[in-house]
Coordinates of C-alpha atoms in Angstrom, one line a residue:
X125 CA 30.6 89.0 46.2
X126 CA 29.8 92.3 44.5
X127 CA 31.9 93.1 41.4
X128 CA 33.9 95.8 43.1
X129 CA 34.1 94.2 46.5
X130 CA 37.5 93.1 47.7
X131 CA 37.7 89.7 49.5
X132 CA 38.6 89.9 53.1
X133 CA 42.0 88.5 54.1
X134 CA 41.9 85.5 56.3
X135 CA 44.6 86.2 58.9
X136 CA 45.9 83.7 61.5
X137 CA 47.4 85.2 64.6
X138 CA 49.4 82.7 66.6
X139 CA 49.7 83.4 70.4
X140 CA 47.3 85.4 72.6
X141 CA 50.0 87.3 74.6
X142 CA 50.3 91.1 74.4
X143 CA 51.6 91.0 70.8
X144 CA 48.9 88.6 69.5
X145 CA 46.1 90.4 71.3
X146 CA 47.3 93.8 70.0
X147 CA 47.6 92.5 66.4
X148 CA 44.1 90.9 66.5
X149 CA 42.5 94.0 68.1
X150 CA 43.8 96.4 65.5
X151 CA 43.0 94.1 62.6
X152 CA 39.5 93.8 63.9
X153 CA 39.0 97.5 63.6
X154 CA 38.6 96.8 59.9
X155 CA 36.0 94.0 59.5
X156 CA 35.6 94.9 55.9
X157 CA 39.3 94.0 55.3
X158 CA 40.2 91.1 57.6
X159 CA 38.7 87.9 58.9
X160 CA 40.8 87.3 62.0
X161 CA 41.5 84.0 63.9
X162 CA 43.5 84.1 67.1
X163 CA 44.8 80.8 68.5
X164 CA 46.5 80.1 71.8
X165 CA 47.9 76.8 73.2
X166 CA 47.0 77.8 76.8
X167 CA 43.5 78.2 78.0
X168 CA 43.8 81.9 78.8
X169 CA 44.9 85.1 77.1
X170 CA 47.9 87.1 78.3
X171 CA 50.9 84.8 77.8
X172 CA 53.4 85.6 80.5
X173 CA 51.1 88.3 81.9
X174 CA 48.5 86.7 84.3
X175 CA 47.3 86.8 87.8
X176 CA 47.1 84.2 90.5
X177 CA 44.9 83.9 93.6
X178 CA 46.5 84.3 97.0
X179 CA 45.2 84.3 100.7
X180 CA 43.8 87.7 101.4
X181 CA 43.4 87.1 105.1
X182 CA 47.2 86.4 105.3
X183 CA 48.7 88.6 102.6
X184 CA 46.3 91.5 102.5
X185 CA 45.3 91.0 98.9
X186 CA 43.4 88.3 97.0
X187 CA 45.4 88.3 93.8
X188 CA 49.0 88.7 92.5
X189 CA 50.3 89.6 89.1
X190 CA 52.7 87.0 87.9
X191 CA 55.3 87.2 85.1
X192 CA 54.7 90.9 84.2
X193 CA 54.3 93.4 87.0
X194 CA 54.9 97.0 85.9
X195 CA 56.7 99.4 83.6
X196 CA 57.6 102.9 82.8
X197 CA 55.6 106.1 81.9
X198 CA 57.0 105.7 78.4
X199 CA 54.7 102.8 77.9
X200 CA 52.1 104.9 76.0
X201 CA 50.6 102.0 73.9
X202 CA 50.2 99.7 76.9
X203 CA 48.4 102.3 79.0
X204 CA 46.2 103.3 76.1
X205 CA 45.1 99.6 75.8
X206 CA 44.4 99.6 79.6
X207 CA 42.1 102.6 79.1
X208 CA 40.3 101.1 76.1
X209 CA 39.3 98.1 78.4
X210 CA 38.4 100.3 81.4
X211 CA 41.6 99.6 83.4
X212 CA 44.4 101.7 84.8
X213 CA 47.9 101.3 86.1
X214 CA 48.9 102.9 89.4
X215 CA 52.0 105.1 90.0
X216 CA 54.9 104.0 92.2
X217 CA 58.3 105.4 93.1
X218 CA 60.8 102.6 92.6
X219 CA 63.1 101.5 95.5
X220 CA 65.8 98.9 94.9
X221 CA 68.1 96.8 97.1
X222 CA 71.2 95.5 95.4
X223 CA 73.5 93.1 97.2
X224 CA 73.9 92.1 100.9
X225 CA 76.0 93.4 103.8
X226 CA 79.2 95.2 102.7
X227 CA 78.2 94.7 99.0
X228 CA 74.8 96.3 99.5
X229 CA 73.6 99.6 97.9
X230 CA 70.3 101.2 97.1
X231 CA 69.0 104.3 95.3
X232 CA 67.3 105.4 98.6
X233 CA 70.3 106.1 100.8
X234 CA 74.1 106.0 100.5
X235 CA 76.0 103.0 101.7
X236 CA 79.6 102.0 102.5
X237 CA 79.8 100.2 99.1
X238 CA 79.2 103.5 97.3
X239 CA 81.6 105.3 99.6
X240 CA 84.2 102.8 98.8
X241 CA 83.8 103.3 95.0
X242 CA 83.5 107.1 94.8
X243 CA 86.4 107.5 92.3
X244 CA 84.9 104.8 90.1
X245 CA 81.4 106.3 90.3
X246 CA 82.8 109.6 89.0
X247 CA 84.6 107.8 86.2
X248 CA 81.4 105.9 85.4
X249 CA 79.4 109.1 85.0
X250 CA 82.2 110.5 82.7
X251 CA 82.2 107.3 80.8
X252 CA 78.5 107.6 80.1
X253 CA 79.0 111.0 78.4
X254 CA 81.8 109.5 76.3
X255 CA 79.5 106.7 75.2
X256 CA 76.8 109.2 74.3
X257 CA 79.2 111.2 72.2
X258 CA 80.6 108.1 70.4
X259 CA 77.4 106.0 70.4
X260 CA 78.0 104.3 67.1
X261 CA 81.4 103.0 68.3
X262 CA 80.2 101.7 71.7
X263 CA 76.7 100.7 70.8
X264 CA 77.2 96.9 70.5
X265 CA 80.2 96.6 72.8
X266 CA 79.3 94.1 75.6
X267 CA 79.1 95.7 79.0
X268 CA 81.7 93.3 80.4
X269 CA 84.2 94.6 77.7
X270 CA 83.2 98.2 78.4
X271 CA 84.0 97.7 82.1
X272 CA 87.4 96.4 81.4
X273 CA 88.1 99.1 78.7
X274 CA 87.6 101.8 81.4
X275 CA 89.4 99.9 84.1
X276 CA 86.6 99.4 86.5
X277 CA 87.2 96.9 89.3
X278 CA 85.6 93.5 89.4
X279 CA 83.5 94.4 92.5
X280 CA 82.2 97.7 91.0
X281 CA 81.4 96.3 87.6
X282 CA 79.4 93.4 89.0
X283 CA 77.8 94.7 92.2
X284 CA 77.1 98.3 91.1
X285 CA 76.9 98.6 87.3
X286 CA 75.4 95.3 86.2
X287 CA 72.4 95.3 88.6
X288 CA 71.3 98.6 87.2
X289 CA 70.6 96.9 83.9
X290 CA 69.8 93.3 84.9
X291 CA 66.6 94.0 86.8
X292 CA 64.9 96.5 84.5
X293 CA 65.3 94.4 81.4
X294 CA 65.0 91.0 82.9
X295 CA 68.4 90.3 81.3
X296 CA 69.4 88.1 84.2
X297 CA 72.7 86.3 83.9
X298 CA 73.4 87.6 80.4
X299 CA 73.8 91.1 81.6
X300 CA 77.6 91.1 81.0
X301 CA 76.9 90.5 77.3
X302 CA 74.2 93.2 77.0
X303 CA 75.3 96.0 74.5
X304 CA 76.6 99.1 76.1
X305 CA 74.0 101.3 74.5
X306 CA 71.4 99.9 76.8
X307 CA 73.4 100.8 79.9
X308 CA 74.0 104.3 78.5
X309 CA 70.3 104.8 77.7
X310 CA 69.1 103.6 81.1
X311 CA 71.4 106.1 82.8
X312 CA 71.8 109.1 80.5
X313 CA 68.7 109.3 78.3
X314 CA 66.1 111.9 79.5
X315 CA 63.3 109.8 78.0
X316 CA 64.3 106.2 78.4
X317 CA 66.6 106.7 81.4
X318 CA 65.4 104.9 84.5
X319 CA 68.4 106.2 86.4
X320 CA 68.5 109.6 84.7
X321 CA 70.3 111.8 85.5
X322 CA 73.4 109.9 86.8
X323 CA 74.7 111.2 90.1
X324 CA 78.5 111.7 90.5
X325 CA 78.3 110.7 94.2
X326 CA 75.3 108.4 94.4
X327 CA 75.3 106.9 90.8
X328 CA 71.5 106.5 91.0
X329 CA 70.0 108.9 93.4
X330 CA 66.5 109.2 92.0
X331 CA 63.4 107.2 92.9
X332 CA 62.2 106.4 89.3
X333 CA 58.5 107.1 88.7
X334 CA 57.1 103.8 87.5
X335 CA 53.7 102.3 87.0
X336 CA 52.3 98.9 88.3
X337 CA 49.8 97.1 86.2
X338 CA 46.2 96.2 87.0
X339 CA 44.9 92.7 87.5
X340 CA 46.2 91.1 84.3
X341 CA 43.8 88.1 84.2
X342 CA 40.8 90.5 84.4
X343 CA 42.3 92.9 81.9
X344 CA 43.1 90.2 79.3
X345 CA 39.7 88.5 79.9
X346 CA 38.0 91.9 79.2
X347 CA 40.2 92.3 76.1
X348 CA 39.3 88.9 74.9
X349 CA 35.6 89.7 75.2
X350 CA 36.2 92.9 73.3
X351 CA 37.8 90.8 70.5
X352 CA 34.8 88.5 70.4
X353 CA 32.5 91.4 70.0
X354 CA 34.6 92.8 67.2
X355 CA 34.2 89.4 65.3
X356 CA 37.6 87.8 66.1
X357 CA 37.5 84.0 66.2
X358 CA 39.4 83.5 69.5
X359 CA 40.3 79.8 70.0
X360 CA 42.0 79.0 73.3
X361 CA 43.5 75.6 73.9
X362 CA 44.4 75.4 70.2
X363 CA 48.0 74.8 69.3
X364 CA 49.7 75.3 66.0
X365 CA 51.9 72.2 65.4
X366 CA 53.2 72.9 62.0
X367 CA 53.2 75.3 59.1
X368 CA 52.7 73.0 56.1
X369 CA 53.1 75.4 53.2
X370 CA 53.5 79.2 52.5
X371 CA 52.9 80.5 49.0
X372 CA 52.5 84.0 47.7
X373 CA 49.6 82.8 45.5
X374 CA 47.8 80.2 47.5
X375 CA 48.4 81.5 51.1
X376 CA 49.4 79.6 54.2
X377 CA 48.4 76.0 55.2
X378 CA 48.9 75.0 58.9
X379 CA 48.1 72.1 61.2
X380 CA 46.5 72.7 64.6
X381 CA 45.4 70.5 67.4
X382 CA 42.8 70.9 70.1
X383 CA 44.3 70.9 73.6
X384 CA 42.8 69.5 76.8
X385 CA 42.2 72.5 79.1
X386 CA 43.6 72.4 82.6
X387 CA 41.8 73.9 85.6
X388 CA 44.3 76.9 85.9
X389 CA 44.5 77.4 82.1
X390 CA 48.2 76.6 82.0
X391 CA 48.1 73.6 79.7
X392 CA 51.3 71.5 79.9
X393 CA 53.6 71.1 76.9
X394 CA 52.1 68.9 74.3
X395 CA 53.7 65.9 72.7
X396 CA 54.0 68.0 69.5
X397 CA 56.4 70.5 71.1
X398 CA 59.9 69.7 72.3
X399 CA 60.2 72.4 75.0
X400 CA 59.5 69.9 77.8
X401 CA 60.6 66.4 76.9
X402 CA 59.0 65.0 80.1
X403 CA 55.5 66.1 79.0
X404 CA 53.5 64.1 76.6
X405 CA 50.1 65.9 76.8
X406 CA 47.5 65.4 74.1
X407 CA 49.6 62.7 72.3
X408 CA 46.5 61.3 70.6
X409 CA 45.2 64.6 69.3
X410 CA 44.5 64.6 65.5
X411 CA 46.0 67.6 63.7
X412 CA 43.6 69.5 61.4
X413 CA 44.8 71.3 58.3
X414 CA 43.6 74.9 58.0
X415 CA 44.2 77.6 55.3
X416 CA 44.8 81.3 55.6
X417 CA 45.9 84.2 53.5
X418 CA 48.4 85.6 56.0
X419 CA 50.0 84.4 59.3
X420 CA 51.4 86.4 62.2
X421 CA 53.6 84.5 64.6
X422 CA 53.4 86.1 68.0
X423 CA 55.6 83.6 69.8
X424 CA 59.3 83.3 70.7
X425 CA 61.8 83.2 68.0
X426 CA 62.9 79.6 68.5
X427 CA 59.3 78.5 68.6
X428 CA 58.6 80.3 65.3
X429 CA 61.7 78.7 63.8
X430 CA 60.4 75.3 64.8
X431 CA 56.9 75.9 63.6
X432 CA 58.1 77.0 60.1
X433 CA 59.4 73.5 59.7
X434 CA 60.2 72.5 56.1
X435 CA 58.9 75.9 54.9
X436 CA 61.7 77.8 56.7
X437 CA 64.0 79.8 54.5
X438 CA 67.8 80.0 54.9
X439 CA 67.4 83.7 56.0
X440 CA 64.7 82.9 58.5
X441 CA 66.7 80.0 60.0
X442 CA 69.8 82.2 60.4
X443 CA 68.0 85.2 61.9
X444 CA 65.6 83.4 64.2
X445 CA 68.2 80.8 65.2
X446 CA 70.5 83.6 66.4
X447 CA 68.1 84.6 69.2
X448 CA 69.3 83.2 72.6
X449 CA 67.1 82.0 75.4
X450 CA 67.6 80.7 79.0
X451 CA 65.4 78.7 81.2
X452 CA 64.5 80.5 84.4
X453 CA 62.2 79.7 87.3
X454 CA 60.1 82.1 89.4
X455 CA 59.3 80.9 92.9
X456 CA 56.4 82.9 94.4
X457 CA 56.6 82.5 98.2
X458 CA 56.2 84.1 101.6
X459 CA 59.5 82.9 103.2
X460 CA 60.6 86.0 105.0
X461 CA 63.5 84.1 106.6
X462 CA 65.0 83.4 103.2
X463 CA 64.7 87.1 102.3
X464 CA 66.3 88.2 105.6
X465 CA 69.2 85.8 104.9
X466 CA 69.9 86.8 101.3
X467 CA 68.8 90.4 100.9
X468 CA 68.7 93.8 102.7
X469 CA 65.0 94.4 103.3
X470 CA 65.2 97.2 105.9
X471 CA 67.2 100.3 106.7
X472 CA 70.7 99.1 107.7
X473 CA 72.4 101.7 110.0
X474 CA 75.6 99.7 109.9
X475 CA 75.9 100.2 106.2
X476 CA 74.6 103.8 105.9
X477 CA 76.9 106.8 105.5
X478 CA 76.0 110.4 105.9
X479 CA 78.5 111.9 103.5
X480 CA 79.8 111.0 100.0
X481 CA 82.9 112.8 98.8
X482 CA 82.3 115.6 101.3
X483 CA 78.7 116.0 100.1
X484 CA 76.2 115.8 102.9
X485 CA 73.7 112.9 102.6
X486 CA 72.2 113.0 106.0
X487 CA 68.7 114.0 104.7
X488 CA 68.6 110.8 102.6
X489 CA 69.6 108.7 105.5
X490 CA 66.9 110.3 107.7
X491 CA 64.3 109.7 105.0
X492 CA 65.4 106.0 104.6
X493 CA 65.1 105.2 108.3
X494 CA 61.3 105.2 108.1
X495 CA 60.7 104.9 104.3
X496 CA 63.0 102.3 102.9
X497 CA 60.7 99.7 101.4
X498 CA 62.5 98.0 98.6
X499 CA 60.6 96.5 95.7
X500 CA 63.3 95.1 93.4
X501 CA 66.2 93.1 94.6
X502 CA 69.4 91.8 93.1
X503 CA 71.8 89.3 94.7
X504 CA 75.2 88.6 93.0
X505 CA 76.4 85.2 94.0
X506 CA 79.5 85.3 96.2
X507 CA 81.1 82.5 94.3
X508 CA 80.8 84.4 91.0
X509 CA 79.7 88.0 91.1
X510 CA 78.9 88.0 87.3
X511 CA 76.0 85.7 88.1
X512 CA 73.0 86.9 90.0
X513 CA 69.5 86.1 91.5
X514 CA 66.6 88.5 91.2
X515 CA 63.6 89.1 93.4
X516 CA 60.5 91.3 93.9
X517 CA 58.8 92.2 97.1
X518 CA 55.4 92.2 95.5
X519 CA 53.7 93.5 98.6
X520 CA 55.8 96.7 98.5
X521 CA 55.4 97.0 94.8
X522 CA 52.0 95.9 93.5
X523 CA 49.1 98.3 94.1
X524 CA 46.4 95.9 95.4
X525 CA 48.3 95.4 98.7
X526 CA 47.7 97.6 101.7
X527 CA 50.7 99.7 102.8
X528 CA 51.2 98.1 106.2
X529 CA 51.4 94.3 105.8
X530 CA 53.7 92.6 108.4
X531 CA 56.9 91.6 106.7
X532 CA 56.4 87.9 107.6
X533 CA 53.2 88.0 105.5
X534 CA 54.8 89.7 102.4
X535 CA 54.6 87.9 99.0
X536 CA 57.9 87.6 97.2
X537 CA 58.9 86.4 93.8
X538 CA 62.5 85.0 93.6
X539 CA 63.9 84.4 90.1
X540 CA 66.6 81.8 89.5
X541 CA 68.3 82.3 86.2
X542 CA 69.7 80.1 83.4
X543 CA 69.3 76.6 84.9
X544 CA 71.5 74.8 82.3
X545 CA 74.6 77.0 82.9
X546 CA 74.1 78.5 86.4
X547 CA 71.8 76.0 88.2
X548 CA 74.7 74.9 90.5
X549 CA 74.7 78.4 92.1
X550 CA 71.0 78.4 92.9
X551 CA 69.8 78.5 96.5
X552 CA 66.2 77.6 95.6
X553 CA 66.4 74.6 97.9
X554 CA 66.6 77.0 100.9
X555 CA 63.1 78.3 100.4
X556 CA 60.7 76.8 102.8
X557 CA 58.5 74.4 100.8
X558 CA 55.5 75.1 103.0
X559 CA 55.7 78.8 102.1
X560 CA 55.9 78.3 98.3
X561 CA 52.8 79.6 96.6
X562 CA 53.6 78.8 93.0
X563 CA 56.5 77.9 90.7
X564 CA 56.7 79.0 87.0
X565 CA 59.3 78.2 84.4
X566 CA 60.1 80.8 81.8
X567 CA 62.0 80.5 78.5
X568 CA 63.5 84.0 78.5
X569 CA 65.2 86.1 75.9
X570 CA 68.9 86.9 76.6
X571 CA 69.6 90.5 75.5
X572 CA 73.1 89.6 74.4
X573 CA 75.0 91.9 72.0
X574 CA 74.6 89.2 69.4
X575 CA 70.8 89.8 69.5
X576 CA 71.4 93.3 68.3
X577 CA 74.0 92.3 65.7
X578 CA 72.4 89.2 64.2
X579 CA 68.7 89.3 64.9
X580 CA 67.1 92.8 65.3
X581 CA 68.9 94.5 62.3
X582 CA 67.8 91.8 59.9
X583 CA 64.1 91.3 60.8
X584 CA 63.0 93.7 58.1
X585 CA 64.2 91.1 55.6
X586 CA 61.8 88.5 57.0
X587 CA 58.7 90.6 57.6
X588 CA 55.9 90.0 55.0
X589 CA 57.9 87.5 53.0
X590 CA 55.9 84.4 52.2
X591 CA 52.8 85.9 53.8
X592 CA 54.5 85.7 57.3
X593 CA 55.1 88.3 60.0
X594 CA 56.8 88.0 63.4
X595 CA 55.6 90.0 66.4
X596 CA 56.7 89.7 70.0
X597 CA 58.9 91.6 72.5
X598 CA 62.0 89.6 71.4
X599 CA 61.9 91.6 68.1
X600 CA 63.7 94.4 70.1
X601 CA 63.7 94.2 73.9
X602 CA 61.8 92.3 76.6
X603 CA 59.0 94.7 77.6
X604 CA 55.2 94.6 77.5
X605 CA 55.2 97.9 75.5
X606 CA 57.4 96.4 72.8
X607 CA 55.1 93.4 72.6
X608 CA 52.0 95.6 72.1
X609 CA 53.8 97.8 69.5
X610 CA 55.0 94.7 67.6
X611 CA 51.4 93.4 67.2
X612 CA 50.2 96.8 66.2
X613 CA 53.0 97.1 63.6
X614 CA 52.1 93.7 62.1
X615 CA 48.5 94.8 61.8
X616 CA 49.5 98.1 60.2
X617 CA 51.8 96.3 57.8
X618 CA 48.9 94.1 56.7
X619 CA 46.8 97.2 56.0
X620 CA 45.2 98.2 59.3
X621 CA 45.3 101.9 60.5
X622 CA 47.4 103.2 63.3
X623 CA 45.0 104.6 65.9
X624 CA 44.4 108.4 65.5
X625 CA 44.7 109.2 69.2
X626 CA 48.0 107.5 69.4
X627 CA 49.2 109.3 66.3
X628 CA 48.4 112.6 68.0
X629 CA 50.4 111.4 71.0
X630 CA 53.8 112.6 69.8
X631 CA 55.9 110.2 71.8
X632 CA 53.8 107.1 71.0
X633 CA 54.0 108.0 67.3
X634 CA 57.8 108.5 67.5
X635 CA 58.3 105.1 69.2
X636 CA 56.1 103.4 66.7
X637 CA 57.8 105.0 63.8
X638 CA 61.2 104.0 65.1
X639 CA 60.0 100.4 65.8
X640 CA 58.4 100.1 62.3
X641 CA 61.5 101.5 60.6
X642 CA 63.8 99.1 62.5
X643 CA 61.8 95.9 62.3
X644 CA 60.0 96.4 59.0
X645 CA 62.4 98.8 57.1
X646 CA 59.5 101.2 56.5
X647 CA 58.7 104.7 57.7
X648 CA 55.1 105.3 58.9
X649 CA 53.7 108.5 57.4
X650 CA 51.4 110.7 59.5
X651 CA 47.8 110.7 58.2
X652 CA 45.8 112.7 60.8
X653 CA 45.9 116.3 62.0
X654 CA 47.8 117.0 65.2
X655 CA 44.8 118.6 66.9
X656 CA 42.4 116.3 68.8
X657 CA 42.3 113.5 71.3
X658 CA 45.8 112.3 72.2
X659 CA 47.6 115.5 71.6
X660 CA 48.0 116.3 75.3
X661 CA 48.7 112.8 76.6
X662 CA 52.4 113.4 77.1
X663 CA 54.7 115.8 78.9
X664 CA 58.4 116.3 79.5
X665 CA 61.1 115.7 76.9
X666 CA 59.6 114.6 73.6
X667 CA 56.3 114.3 75.6
X668 CA 57.6 111.0 76.8
X669 CA 55.9 111.0 80.2
X670 CA 52.4 109.6 79.7
X671 CA 49.5 111.5 81.2
X672 CA 46.6 110.2 79.3
X673 CA 43.9 107.7 80.2
X674 CA 44.9 104.3 81.6
X675 CA 47.1 105.5 84.5
X676 CA 46.0 106.8 87.9
X677 CA 47.5 109.7 89.9
X678 CA 47.5 108.1 93.4
X679 CA 49.7 105.2 94.7
X680 CA 47.8 102.1 95.7
X681 CA 44.6 103.3 94.2
X682 CA 43.7 99.7 93.3
X683 CA 43.8 98.8 97.0
X684 CA 41.6 101.7 97.9
X685 CA 39.1 100.8 95.2
X686 CA 39.0 97.1 96.0
X687 CA 38.4 98.1 99.7
X688 CA 35.3 99.9 98.7
X689 CA 33.9 97.0 96.8

C-alpha cells in the first residue's frame, strides 16, 4: 500500500432485499473506499419482492409479482433504481372494494353504507383537520382510541376508517393500534395522501394514481449482475448465523454457513434459525468465521436482535426487541367462487346510490357500471369487525395481464393475518385446493403506535455504534421505497455519496434528509448545484409526483411490450 493510500473498508451487508441491494450498490460506486460483500440466505436477490411463473394460456400472463406489487408516485428512489437497470413501473388508477353486501363501499361509486354514515363522514373530515392542527398531540394516539374519542360508531370505525389504512401499509390486524398521524397523512396530506383530498360525502372519492412494479425477479437479477460488475462479492445461499464480536478497533467477526440451494431459490429455514422449528435444513453445515470492518444488517429487527447474540447491547436489545411482528400467509389462487362469496367484485346495483346528502352522484354510478374493476380488497370478519382479511385481484392490478381476462381465470392473492392471535377467524380452508398456485408465509411488521414510541425515535442511538448499522423498511414504515432509502442511508453514513441526480430531485432529497435525520440523527448537507439531471423529475406539491425515468405513461404497457416480443 502506498504511504498516503487509505485502506479500503471491508463491509458486510446482510440480506439481499431492497435495503441490502441499495446499500451494496451505493457503496460499490466507491471501489477505492469499500470492499463490499453481500450475503443472502435464500438463493435469489429481492427478499419479499420476487416473481413466480403462472399459466399464460389460462391467466393471460406468464408471471406474477409476489409479495410486493406496486407503490406510489412518491417512490422516487425506487423508480430511479428501476431506470438504472433498464426497467420501468406502469401507471394505474387504484380501485378498491371494502366489505361485502350492506357493509360494502368503494372509492368508485357511492353505496348504501356511505349513505348510512353521512353524518360520521362529515365529522371524520372535520376530525382530520383538527388532527392536522394539533398533530403533536394526536400523532401517536392509536386509531382505535381516536375513533372512540370522536364518538364514531363501531361499524363506521371498522368498516370505513380502518380499511383505508390497513391495505396501503400492510398493517393488517394491527390497524386499530396504528398511530393516528398515519391516518391523517393518508387522507389529508397533499404529498403522501393516498385519499387526498377527503370528500365530505364520499370520504374517498378519488382514484389514486399509483404505479405497478416490473417483473421483480428479472429486475433484481439485473441488479445483481450490475453489483457483480461493480466488484461486489454477492454470495447467495450464504447465511449469517452469529455475530461473534464487535470492536471499534478490531472490527466485526461473524460466522456464516453455506446453504443448500432449492430449485425455486426459497431455501427453507436452517437449523441455525428458530423462525420455523419444524425445519432443520443444513444441520450439518460447518460455520466459518469471517472478519470485516463494518456490518450492515438489512434484515428484520427481531432477526438482527438474534444475530447480535452475546454482543448485543442493552440499548439494542430494548429498541430492536420493541418491534412487533405477526405471521401472515398469502395464498395465490384462481378460486373465483371464493372471491364471489367473500367480496364485491362487480358493480352491485342493489348497493349503489345516486345521491349523498342531496349531492348528485349519478355520474359516478354510470361510470362504475362498466368500469368497476377492483384491485385491492378488504373483508372485515363478521364475528369481529376489528379483524380483517386482505386480497388483491392481481389480474386487474398488475400490468402484464391483458385488460379482458375472464373473471374465472383471474389470479388473486388472499392474505390471512396474524395466525397466532386471529387464525380462528380465517377462511383459508374454503379456497379450492386445486386452484391454489402458491402459499407464502410472511413475518410482517406491525405498525403499532409502540413502534413509533419505542423503536423509530431511538434508532439513531444504535446506528454506527460498534461498527453496526441497521437498514430495512421496519426502520420507519413497511414500503419498498423506505427499504431502498434505508440501504442508501447506511451507505452514506459509511462514507458513500448520495447520487447527484437524486439530490437535484427536490422531493427525493427532502425524503432522504428526513429519513437520515430521524434514523441517524444527522442532517444531510447538499453538495451539488441544483441545475442538471434530476432537477425536473418531480411535479406537484414539493415536486412529489415523480416524472423521471423508471415509470411509463401508459397503463398496461408491460402487457403491450411483452405481446410484441
